[in-house]
PDB file of C-alpha atoms in Angstrom:
ATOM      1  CA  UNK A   1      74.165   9.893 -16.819  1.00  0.00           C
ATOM      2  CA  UNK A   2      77.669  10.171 -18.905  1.00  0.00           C
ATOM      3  CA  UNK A   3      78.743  13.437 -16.698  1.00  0.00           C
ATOM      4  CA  UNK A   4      77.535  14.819 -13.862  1.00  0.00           C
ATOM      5  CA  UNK A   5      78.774  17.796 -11.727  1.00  0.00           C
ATOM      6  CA  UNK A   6      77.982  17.523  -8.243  1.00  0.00           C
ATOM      7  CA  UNK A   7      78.414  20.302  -4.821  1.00  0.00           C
ATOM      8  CA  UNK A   8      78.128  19.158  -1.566  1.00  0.00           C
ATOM      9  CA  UNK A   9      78.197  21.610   1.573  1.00  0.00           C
ATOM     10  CA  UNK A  10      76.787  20.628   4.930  1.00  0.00           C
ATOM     11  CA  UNK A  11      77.620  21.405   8.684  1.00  0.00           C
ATOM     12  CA  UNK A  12      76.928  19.696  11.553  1.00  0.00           C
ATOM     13  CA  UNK A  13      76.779  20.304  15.466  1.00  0.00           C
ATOM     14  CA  UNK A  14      76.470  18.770  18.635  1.00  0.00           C
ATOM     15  CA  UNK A  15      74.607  20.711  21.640  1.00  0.00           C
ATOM     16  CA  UNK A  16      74.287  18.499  24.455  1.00  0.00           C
ATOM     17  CA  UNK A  17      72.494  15.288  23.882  1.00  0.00           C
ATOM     18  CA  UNK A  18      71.141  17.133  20.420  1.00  0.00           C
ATOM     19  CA  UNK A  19      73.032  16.723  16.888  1.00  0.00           C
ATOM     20  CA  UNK A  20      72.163  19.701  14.204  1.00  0.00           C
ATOM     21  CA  UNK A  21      72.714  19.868  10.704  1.00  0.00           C
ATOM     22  CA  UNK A  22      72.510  22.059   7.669  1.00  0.00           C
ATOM     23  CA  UNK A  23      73.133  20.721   4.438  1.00  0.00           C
ATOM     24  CA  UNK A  24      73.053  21.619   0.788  1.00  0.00           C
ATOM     25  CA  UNK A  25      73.587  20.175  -2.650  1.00  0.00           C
ATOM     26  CA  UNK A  26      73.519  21.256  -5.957  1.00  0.00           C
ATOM     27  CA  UNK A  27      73.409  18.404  -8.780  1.00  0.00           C
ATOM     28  CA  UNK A  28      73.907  19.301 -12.904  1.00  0.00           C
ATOM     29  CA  UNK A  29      74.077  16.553 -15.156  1.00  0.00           C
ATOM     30  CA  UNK A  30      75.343  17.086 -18.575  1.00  0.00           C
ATOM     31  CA  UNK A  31      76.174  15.251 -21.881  1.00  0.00           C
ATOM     32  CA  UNK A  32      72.788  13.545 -21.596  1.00  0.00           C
ATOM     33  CA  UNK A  33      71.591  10.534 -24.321  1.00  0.00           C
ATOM     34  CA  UNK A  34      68.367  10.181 -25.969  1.00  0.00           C
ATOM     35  CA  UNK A  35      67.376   8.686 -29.991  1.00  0.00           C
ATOM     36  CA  UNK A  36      66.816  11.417 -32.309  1.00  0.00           C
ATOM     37  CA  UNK A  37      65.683  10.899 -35.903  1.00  0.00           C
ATOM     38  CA  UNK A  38      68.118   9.846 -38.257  1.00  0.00           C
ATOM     39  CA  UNK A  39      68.919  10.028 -41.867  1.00  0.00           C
ATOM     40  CA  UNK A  40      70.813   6.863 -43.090  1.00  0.00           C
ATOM     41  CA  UNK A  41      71.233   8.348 -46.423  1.00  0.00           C
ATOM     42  CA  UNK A  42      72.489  11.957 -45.641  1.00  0.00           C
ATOM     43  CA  UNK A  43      73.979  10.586 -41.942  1.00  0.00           C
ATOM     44  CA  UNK A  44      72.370  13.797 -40.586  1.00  0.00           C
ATOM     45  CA  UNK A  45      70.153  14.067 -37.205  1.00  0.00           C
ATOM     46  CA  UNK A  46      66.588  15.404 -38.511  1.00  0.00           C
ATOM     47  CA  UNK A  47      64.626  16.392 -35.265  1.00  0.00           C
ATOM     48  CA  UNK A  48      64.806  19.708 -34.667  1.00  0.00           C
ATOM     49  CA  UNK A  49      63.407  22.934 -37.055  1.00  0.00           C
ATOM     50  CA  UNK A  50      66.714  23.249 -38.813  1.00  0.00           C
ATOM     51  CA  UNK A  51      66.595  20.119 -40.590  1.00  0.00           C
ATOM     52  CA  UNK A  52      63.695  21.437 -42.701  1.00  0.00           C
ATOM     53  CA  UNK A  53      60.882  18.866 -42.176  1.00  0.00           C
ATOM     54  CA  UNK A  54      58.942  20.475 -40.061  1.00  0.00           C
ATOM     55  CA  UNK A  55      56.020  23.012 -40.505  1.00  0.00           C
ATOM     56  CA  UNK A  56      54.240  24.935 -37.393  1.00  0.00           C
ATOM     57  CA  UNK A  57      50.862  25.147 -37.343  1.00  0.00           C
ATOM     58  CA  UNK A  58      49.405  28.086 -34.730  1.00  0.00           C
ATOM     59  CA  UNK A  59      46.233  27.558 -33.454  1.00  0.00           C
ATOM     60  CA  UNK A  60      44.346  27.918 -30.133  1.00  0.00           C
ATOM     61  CA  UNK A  61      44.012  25.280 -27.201  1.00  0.00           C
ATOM     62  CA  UNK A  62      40.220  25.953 -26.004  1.00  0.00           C
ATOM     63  CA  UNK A  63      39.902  26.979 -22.663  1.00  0.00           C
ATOM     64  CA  UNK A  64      38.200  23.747 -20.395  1.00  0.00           C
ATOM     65  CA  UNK A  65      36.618  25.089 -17.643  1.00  0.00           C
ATOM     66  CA  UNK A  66      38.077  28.647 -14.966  1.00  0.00           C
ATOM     67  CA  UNK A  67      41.490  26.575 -14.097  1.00  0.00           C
ATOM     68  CA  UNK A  68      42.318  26.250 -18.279  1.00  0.00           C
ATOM     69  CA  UNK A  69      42.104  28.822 -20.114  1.00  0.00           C
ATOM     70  CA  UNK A  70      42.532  29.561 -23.658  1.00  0.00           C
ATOM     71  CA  UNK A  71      45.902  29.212 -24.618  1.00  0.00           C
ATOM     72  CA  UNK A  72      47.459  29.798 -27.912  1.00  0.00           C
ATOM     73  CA  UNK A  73      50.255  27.753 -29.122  1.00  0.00           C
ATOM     74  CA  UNK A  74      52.728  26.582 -32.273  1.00  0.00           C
ATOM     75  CA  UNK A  75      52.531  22.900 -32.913  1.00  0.00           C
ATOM     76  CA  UNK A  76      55.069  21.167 -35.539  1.00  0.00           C
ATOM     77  CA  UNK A  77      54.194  19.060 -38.107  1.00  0.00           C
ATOM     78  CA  UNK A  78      56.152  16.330 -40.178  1.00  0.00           C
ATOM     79  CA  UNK A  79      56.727  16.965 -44.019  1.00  0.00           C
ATOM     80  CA  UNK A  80      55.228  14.376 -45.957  1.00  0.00           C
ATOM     81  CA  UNK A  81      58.733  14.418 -48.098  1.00  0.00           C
ATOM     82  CA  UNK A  82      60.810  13.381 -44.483  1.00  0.00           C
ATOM     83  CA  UNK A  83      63.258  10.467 -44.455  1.00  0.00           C
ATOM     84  CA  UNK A  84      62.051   7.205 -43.024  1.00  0.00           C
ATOM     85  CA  UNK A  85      61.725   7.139 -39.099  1.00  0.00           C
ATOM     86  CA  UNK A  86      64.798   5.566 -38.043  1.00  0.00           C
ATOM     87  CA  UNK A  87      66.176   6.446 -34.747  1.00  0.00           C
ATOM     88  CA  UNK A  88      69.914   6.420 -33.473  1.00  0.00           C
ATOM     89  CA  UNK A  89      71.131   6.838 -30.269  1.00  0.00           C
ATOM     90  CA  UNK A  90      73.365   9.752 -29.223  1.00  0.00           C
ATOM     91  CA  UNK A  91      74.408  12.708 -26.622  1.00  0.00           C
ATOM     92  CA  UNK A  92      72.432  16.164 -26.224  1.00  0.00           C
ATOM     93  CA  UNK A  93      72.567  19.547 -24.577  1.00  0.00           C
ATOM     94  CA  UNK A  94      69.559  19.260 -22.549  1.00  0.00           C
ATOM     95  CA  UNK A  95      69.203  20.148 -18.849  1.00  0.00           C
ATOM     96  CA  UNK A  96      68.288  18.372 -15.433  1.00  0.00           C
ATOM     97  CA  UNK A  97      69.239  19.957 -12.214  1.00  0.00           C
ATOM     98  CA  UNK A  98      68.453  18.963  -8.533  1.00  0.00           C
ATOM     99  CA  UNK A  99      69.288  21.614  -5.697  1.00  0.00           C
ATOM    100  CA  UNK A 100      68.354  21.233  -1.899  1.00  0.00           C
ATOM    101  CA  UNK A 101      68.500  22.127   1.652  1.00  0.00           C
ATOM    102  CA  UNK A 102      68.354  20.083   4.056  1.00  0.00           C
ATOM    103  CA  UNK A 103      67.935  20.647   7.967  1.00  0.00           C
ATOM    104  CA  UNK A 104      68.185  18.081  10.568  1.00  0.00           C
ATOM    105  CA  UNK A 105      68.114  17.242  14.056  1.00  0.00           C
ATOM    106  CA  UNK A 106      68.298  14.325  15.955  1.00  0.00           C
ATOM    107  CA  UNK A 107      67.872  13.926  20.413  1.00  0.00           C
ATOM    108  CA  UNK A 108      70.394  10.844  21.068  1.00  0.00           C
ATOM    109  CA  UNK A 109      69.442   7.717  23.242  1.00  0.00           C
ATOM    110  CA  UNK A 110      69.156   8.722  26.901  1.00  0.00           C
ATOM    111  CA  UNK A 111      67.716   4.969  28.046  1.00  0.00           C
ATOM    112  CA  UNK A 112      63.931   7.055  28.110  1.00  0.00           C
ATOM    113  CA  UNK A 113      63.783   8.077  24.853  1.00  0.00           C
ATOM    114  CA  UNK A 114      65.385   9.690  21.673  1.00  0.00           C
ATOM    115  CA  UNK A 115      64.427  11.525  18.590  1.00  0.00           C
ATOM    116  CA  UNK A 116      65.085  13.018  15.507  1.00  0.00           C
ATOM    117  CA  UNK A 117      63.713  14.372  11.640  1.00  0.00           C
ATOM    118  CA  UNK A 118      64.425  16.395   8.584  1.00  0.00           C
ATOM    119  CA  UNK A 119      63.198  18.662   6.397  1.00  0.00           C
ATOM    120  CA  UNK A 120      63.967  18.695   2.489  1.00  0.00           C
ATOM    121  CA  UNK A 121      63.433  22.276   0.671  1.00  0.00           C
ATOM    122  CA  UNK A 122      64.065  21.103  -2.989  1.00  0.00           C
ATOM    123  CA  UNK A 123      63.925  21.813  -6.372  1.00  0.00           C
ATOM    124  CA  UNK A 124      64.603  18.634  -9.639  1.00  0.00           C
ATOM    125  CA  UNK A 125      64.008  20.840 -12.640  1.00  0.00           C
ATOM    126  CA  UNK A 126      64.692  20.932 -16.644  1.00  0.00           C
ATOM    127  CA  UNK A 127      63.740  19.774 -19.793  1.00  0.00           C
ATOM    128  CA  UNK A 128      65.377  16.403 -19.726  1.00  0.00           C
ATOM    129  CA  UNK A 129      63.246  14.005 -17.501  1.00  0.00           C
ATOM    130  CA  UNK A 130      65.594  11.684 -15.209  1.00  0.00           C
ATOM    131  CA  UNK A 131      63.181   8.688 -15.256  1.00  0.00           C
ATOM    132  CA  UNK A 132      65.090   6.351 -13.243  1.00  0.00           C
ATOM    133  CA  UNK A 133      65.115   3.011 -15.125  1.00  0.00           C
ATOM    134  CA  UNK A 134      63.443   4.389 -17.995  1.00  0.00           C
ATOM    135  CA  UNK A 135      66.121   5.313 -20.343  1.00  0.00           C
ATOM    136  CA  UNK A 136      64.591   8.465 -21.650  1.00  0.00           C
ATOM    137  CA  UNK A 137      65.725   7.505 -25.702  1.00  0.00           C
ATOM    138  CA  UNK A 138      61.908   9.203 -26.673  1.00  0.00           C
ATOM    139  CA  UNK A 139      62.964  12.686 -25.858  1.00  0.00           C
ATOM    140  CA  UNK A 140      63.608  15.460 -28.027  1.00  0.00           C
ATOM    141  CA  UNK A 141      62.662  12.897 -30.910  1.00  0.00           C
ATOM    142  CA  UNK A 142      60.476  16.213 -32.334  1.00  0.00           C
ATOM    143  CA  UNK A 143      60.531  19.691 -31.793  1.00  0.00           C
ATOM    144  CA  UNK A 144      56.959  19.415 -30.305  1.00  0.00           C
ATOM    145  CA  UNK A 145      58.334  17.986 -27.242  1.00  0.00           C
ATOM    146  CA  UNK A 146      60.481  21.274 -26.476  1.00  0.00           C
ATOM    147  CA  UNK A 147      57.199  22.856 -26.302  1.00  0.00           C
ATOM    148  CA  UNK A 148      56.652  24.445 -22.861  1.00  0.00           C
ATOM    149  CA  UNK A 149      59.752  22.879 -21.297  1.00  0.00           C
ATOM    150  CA  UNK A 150      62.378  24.981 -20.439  1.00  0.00           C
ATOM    151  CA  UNK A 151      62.789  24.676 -16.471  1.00  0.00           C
ATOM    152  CA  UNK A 152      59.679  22.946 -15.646  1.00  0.00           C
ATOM    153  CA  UNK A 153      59.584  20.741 -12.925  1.00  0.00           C
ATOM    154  CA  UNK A 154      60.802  17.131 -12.743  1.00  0.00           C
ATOM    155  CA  UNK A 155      58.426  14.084 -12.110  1.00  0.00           C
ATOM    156  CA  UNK A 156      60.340  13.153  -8.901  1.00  0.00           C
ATOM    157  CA  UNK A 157      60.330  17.016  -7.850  1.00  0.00           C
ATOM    158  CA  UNK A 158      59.112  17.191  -4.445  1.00  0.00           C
ATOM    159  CA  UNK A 159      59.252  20.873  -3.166  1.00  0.00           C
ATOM    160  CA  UNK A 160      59.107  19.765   0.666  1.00  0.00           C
ATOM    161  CA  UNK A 161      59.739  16.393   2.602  1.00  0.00           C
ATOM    162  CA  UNK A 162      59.494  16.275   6.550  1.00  0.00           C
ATOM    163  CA  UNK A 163      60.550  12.977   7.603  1.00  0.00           C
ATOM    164  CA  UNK A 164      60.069  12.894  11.960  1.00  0.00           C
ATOM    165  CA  UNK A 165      60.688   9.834  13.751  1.00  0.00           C
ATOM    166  CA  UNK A 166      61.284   8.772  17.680  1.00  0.00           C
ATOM    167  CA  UNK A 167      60.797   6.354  20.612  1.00  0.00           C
ATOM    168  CA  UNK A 168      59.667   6.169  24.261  1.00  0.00           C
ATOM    169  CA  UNK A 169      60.531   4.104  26.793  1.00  0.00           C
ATOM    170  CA  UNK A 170      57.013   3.852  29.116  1.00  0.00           C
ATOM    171  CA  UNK A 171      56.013   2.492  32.403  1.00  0.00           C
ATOM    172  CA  UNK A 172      55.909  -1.612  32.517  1.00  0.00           C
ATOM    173  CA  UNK A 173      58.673  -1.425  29.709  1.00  0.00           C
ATOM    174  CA  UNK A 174      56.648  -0.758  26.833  1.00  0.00           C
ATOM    175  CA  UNK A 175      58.297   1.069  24.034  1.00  0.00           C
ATOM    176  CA  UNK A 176      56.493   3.383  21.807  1.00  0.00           C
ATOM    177  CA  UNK A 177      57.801   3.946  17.954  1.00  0.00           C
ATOM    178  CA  UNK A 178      56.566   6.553  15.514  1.00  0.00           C
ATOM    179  CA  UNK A 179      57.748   7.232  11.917  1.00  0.00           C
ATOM    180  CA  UNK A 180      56.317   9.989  10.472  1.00  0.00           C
ATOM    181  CA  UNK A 181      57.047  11.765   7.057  1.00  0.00           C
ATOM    182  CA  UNK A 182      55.219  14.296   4.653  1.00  0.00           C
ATOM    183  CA  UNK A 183      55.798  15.019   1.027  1.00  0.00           C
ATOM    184  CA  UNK A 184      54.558  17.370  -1.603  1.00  0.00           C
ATOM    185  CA  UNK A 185      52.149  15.898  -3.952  1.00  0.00           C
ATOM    186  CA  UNK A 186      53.309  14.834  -7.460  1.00  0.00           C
ATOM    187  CA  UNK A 187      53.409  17.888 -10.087  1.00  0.00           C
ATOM    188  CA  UNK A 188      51.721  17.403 -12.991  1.00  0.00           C
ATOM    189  CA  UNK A 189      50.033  20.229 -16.081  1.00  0.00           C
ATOM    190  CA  UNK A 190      47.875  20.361 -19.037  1.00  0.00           C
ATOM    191  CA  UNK A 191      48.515  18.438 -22.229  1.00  0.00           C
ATOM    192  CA  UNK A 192      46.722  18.527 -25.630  1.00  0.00           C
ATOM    193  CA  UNK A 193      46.584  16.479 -28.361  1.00  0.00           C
ATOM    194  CA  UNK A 194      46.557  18.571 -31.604  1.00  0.00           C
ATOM    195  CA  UNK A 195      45.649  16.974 -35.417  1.00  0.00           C
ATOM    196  CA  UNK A 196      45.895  19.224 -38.539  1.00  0.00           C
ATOM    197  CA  UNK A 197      42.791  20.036 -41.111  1.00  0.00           C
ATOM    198  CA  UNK A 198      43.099  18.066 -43.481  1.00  0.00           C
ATOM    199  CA  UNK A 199      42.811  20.745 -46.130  1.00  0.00           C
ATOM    200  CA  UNK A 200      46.242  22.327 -44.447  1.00  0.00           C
ATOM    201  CA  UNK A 201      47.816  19.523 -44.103  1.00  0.00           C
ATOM    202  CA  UNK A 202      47.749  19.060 -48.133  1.00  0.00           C
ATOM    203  CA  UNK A 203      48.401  22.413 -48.944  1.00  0.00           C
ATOM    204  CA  UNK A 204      51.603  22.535 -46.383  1.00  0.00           C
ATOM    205  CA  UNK A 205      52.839  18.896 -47.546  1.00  0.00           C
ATOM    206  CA  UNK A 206      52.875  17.502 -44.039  1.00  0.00           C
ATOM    207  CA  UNK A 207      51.728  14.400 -42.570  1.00  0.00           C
ATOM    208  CA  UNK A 208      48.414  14.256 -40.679  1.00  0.00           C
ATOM    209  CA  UNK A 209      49.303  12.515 -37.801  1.00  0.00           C
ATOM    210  CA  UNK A 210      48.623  13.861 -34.740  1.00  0.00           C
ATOM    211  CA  UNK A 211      51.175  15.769 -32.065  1.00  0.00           C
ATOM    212  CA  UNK A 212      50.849  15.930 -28.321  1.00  0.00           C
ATOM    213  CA  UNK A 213      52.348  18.753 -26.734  1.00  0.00           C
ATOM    214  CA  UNK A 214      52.387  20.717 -23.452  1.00  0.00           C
ATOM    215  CA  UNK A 215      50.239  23.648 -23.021  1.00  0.00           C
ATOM    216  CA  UNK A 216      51.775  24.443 -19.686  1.00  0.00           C
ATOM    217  CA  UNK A 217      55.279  24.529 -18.269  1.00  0.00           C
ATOM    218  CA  UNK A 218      54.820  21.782 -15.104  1.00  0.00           C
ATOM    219  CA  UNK A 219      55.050  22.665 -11.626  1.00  0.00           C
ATOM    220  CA  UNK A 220      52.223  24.339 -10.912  1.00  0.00           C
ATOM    221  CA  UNK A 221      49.620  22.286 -10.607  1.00  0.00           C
ATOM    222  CA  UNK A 222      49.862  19.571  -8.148  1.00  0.00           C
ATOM    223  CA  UNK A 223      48.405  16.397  -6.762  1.00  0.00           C
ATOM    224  CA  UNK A 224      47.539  16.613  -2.920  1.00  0.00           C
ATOM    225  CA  UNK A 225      50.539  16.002  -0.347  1.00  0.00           C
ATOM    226  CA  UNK A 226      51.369  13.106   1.014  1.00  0.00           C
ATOM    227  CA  UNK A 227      51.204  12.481   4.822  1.00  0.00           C
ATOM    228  CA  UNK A 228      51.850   8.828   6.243  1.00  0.00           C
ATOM    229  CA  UNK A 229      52.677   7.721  10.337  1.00  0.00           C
ATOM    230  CA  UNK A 230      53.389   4.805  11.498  1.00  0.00           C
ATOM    231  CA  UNK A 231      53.519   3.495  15.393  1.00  0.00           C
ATOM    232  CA  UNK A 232      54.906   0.890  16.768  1.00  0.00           C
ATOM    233  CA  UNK A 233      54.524  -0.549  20.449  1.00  0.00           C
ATOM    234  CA  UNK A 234      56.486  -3.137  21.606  1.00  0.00           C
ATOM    235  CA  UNK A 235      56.488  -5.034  25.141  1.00  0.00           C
ATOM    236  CA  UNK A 236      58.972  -6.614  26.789  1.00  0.00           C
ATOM    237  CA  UNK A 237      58.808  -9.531  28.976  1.00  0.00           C
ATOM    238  CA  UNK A 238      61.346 -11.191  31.615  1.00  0.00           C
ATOM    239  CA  UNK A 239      61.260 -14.921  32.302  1.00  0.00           C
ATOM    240  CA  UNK A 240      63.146 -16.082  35.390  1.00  0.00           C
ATOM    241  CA  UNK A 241      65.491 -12.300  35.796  1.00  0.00           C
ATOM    242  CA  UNK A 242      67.451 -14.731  32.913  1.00  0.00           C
ATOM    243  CA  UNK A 243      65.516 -13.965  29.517  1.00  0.00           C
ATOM    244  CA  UNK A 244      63.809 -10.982  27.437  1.00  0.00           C
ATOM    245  CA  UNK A 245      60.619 -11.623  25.217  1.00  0.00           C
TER     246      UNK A 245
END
């Protein structure tokens, strides 16, 4: 990311043997790089409606079933008269913001046993997607990809994490471990593939290939949450009052 502004706030206690926190963070990064069309011969960017080489097309997504319903929507469509599809690489005003609180607690050592967790409330939102090592150069390459944006959710966006955790001393030195963490599932939303008639397409002077585009914001559909534990039980042995196994 070429800028980023980041806030940081967090506070953090002791009460006896316990350690509390509250935490927050806001993250906004800006300037953000992608390839957008590119005219060699005029030098001008050509993927968005301004650059005249794109017609919409309204029609209506059909509804699949009581959780899809009939949606209509504007898809865009290349003119058959557009330069050549060359690419170049360069900065946009596009938006991907994280914000969070955090709470946390954590029961120190006492030779017995000691504890701790978090909990995440979160929101990674925008119409830029941070894709970690994907670079992200195939956004905004056509105004169809705008489509039902805006401040939709993230593909990392995980709404609420719970992360516990602990350990026991027991009887005949046996230690017991847990590790225990839950996560919202994975958001995800309706997409539709849309091709022209072929009759429109002539009359219009656009290309027939086919555009993909959103019918939903996403966020509100999800896959299901996440929970995982792991324990852990160790024993310990003592040779000769000298050694530990």
């Amino acid at each position: 990311t070429p800028y980023m502004l980041e806030y940081r706030l967090g506070v953090e206690r002791d009460l006896g043997s316990f350690n509390v926190g509250v935490a927050g963070i806001y993250r906004d990064r800006k300037n953000l790089q992608t390839a957008l069309l590119y005219d060699l011969g005029t030098g001008k960017y050509w993927s968005d409606l301004s650059s005249g080489f794109w017609v919409p097309f309204t029609t209506t997504v059909p509804a699949a079933g009581a959780s899809f319903p009939a949606t209509p929507t504007t898809v865009y469509f290349q003119k058959t008269n557009a330069p050549a599809s060359f690419t170049r690489v360069t900065n946009i005003d596009a938006k991907a913001r994280y914000q969070a609180l955090e709470v946390t607690a954590n029961k120190r050592w006492n030779g017995r046993y000691m504890a701790g967790g978090s909990v995440v409330f979160s929101r990674n939102y925008g119409d830029y997607e941070v894709l970690g090592n994907n670079n992200g150069y195939g956004q905004f390459q056509t105004p169809n990809y705008a489509i039902n944006r805006g401040d939709s959710r993230e593909p990392f966006d995980r709404p609420v994490v719970v992360k516990l955790f602990g350990s026991v001393l027991m009887p005949q030195d046996v230690r017991l471990s847990y590790n225990f963490f839950y996560t919202s599932g994975t958001p995800w939303n309706r997409t539709v593939t849309v091709a022209p008639p072929a009759a429109w397409a002539a009359a219009n002077g656009v290309s027939t290939a086919s555009q993909t585009i959103w019918v939903e914001p996403r966020g509100d559909r999800r896959d299901q949450a996440i929970n995982n534990l792991d324990l852990r039980v160790e024993k310990l042995f003592k040779v000769n009052n000298r050694h530990e196994l």
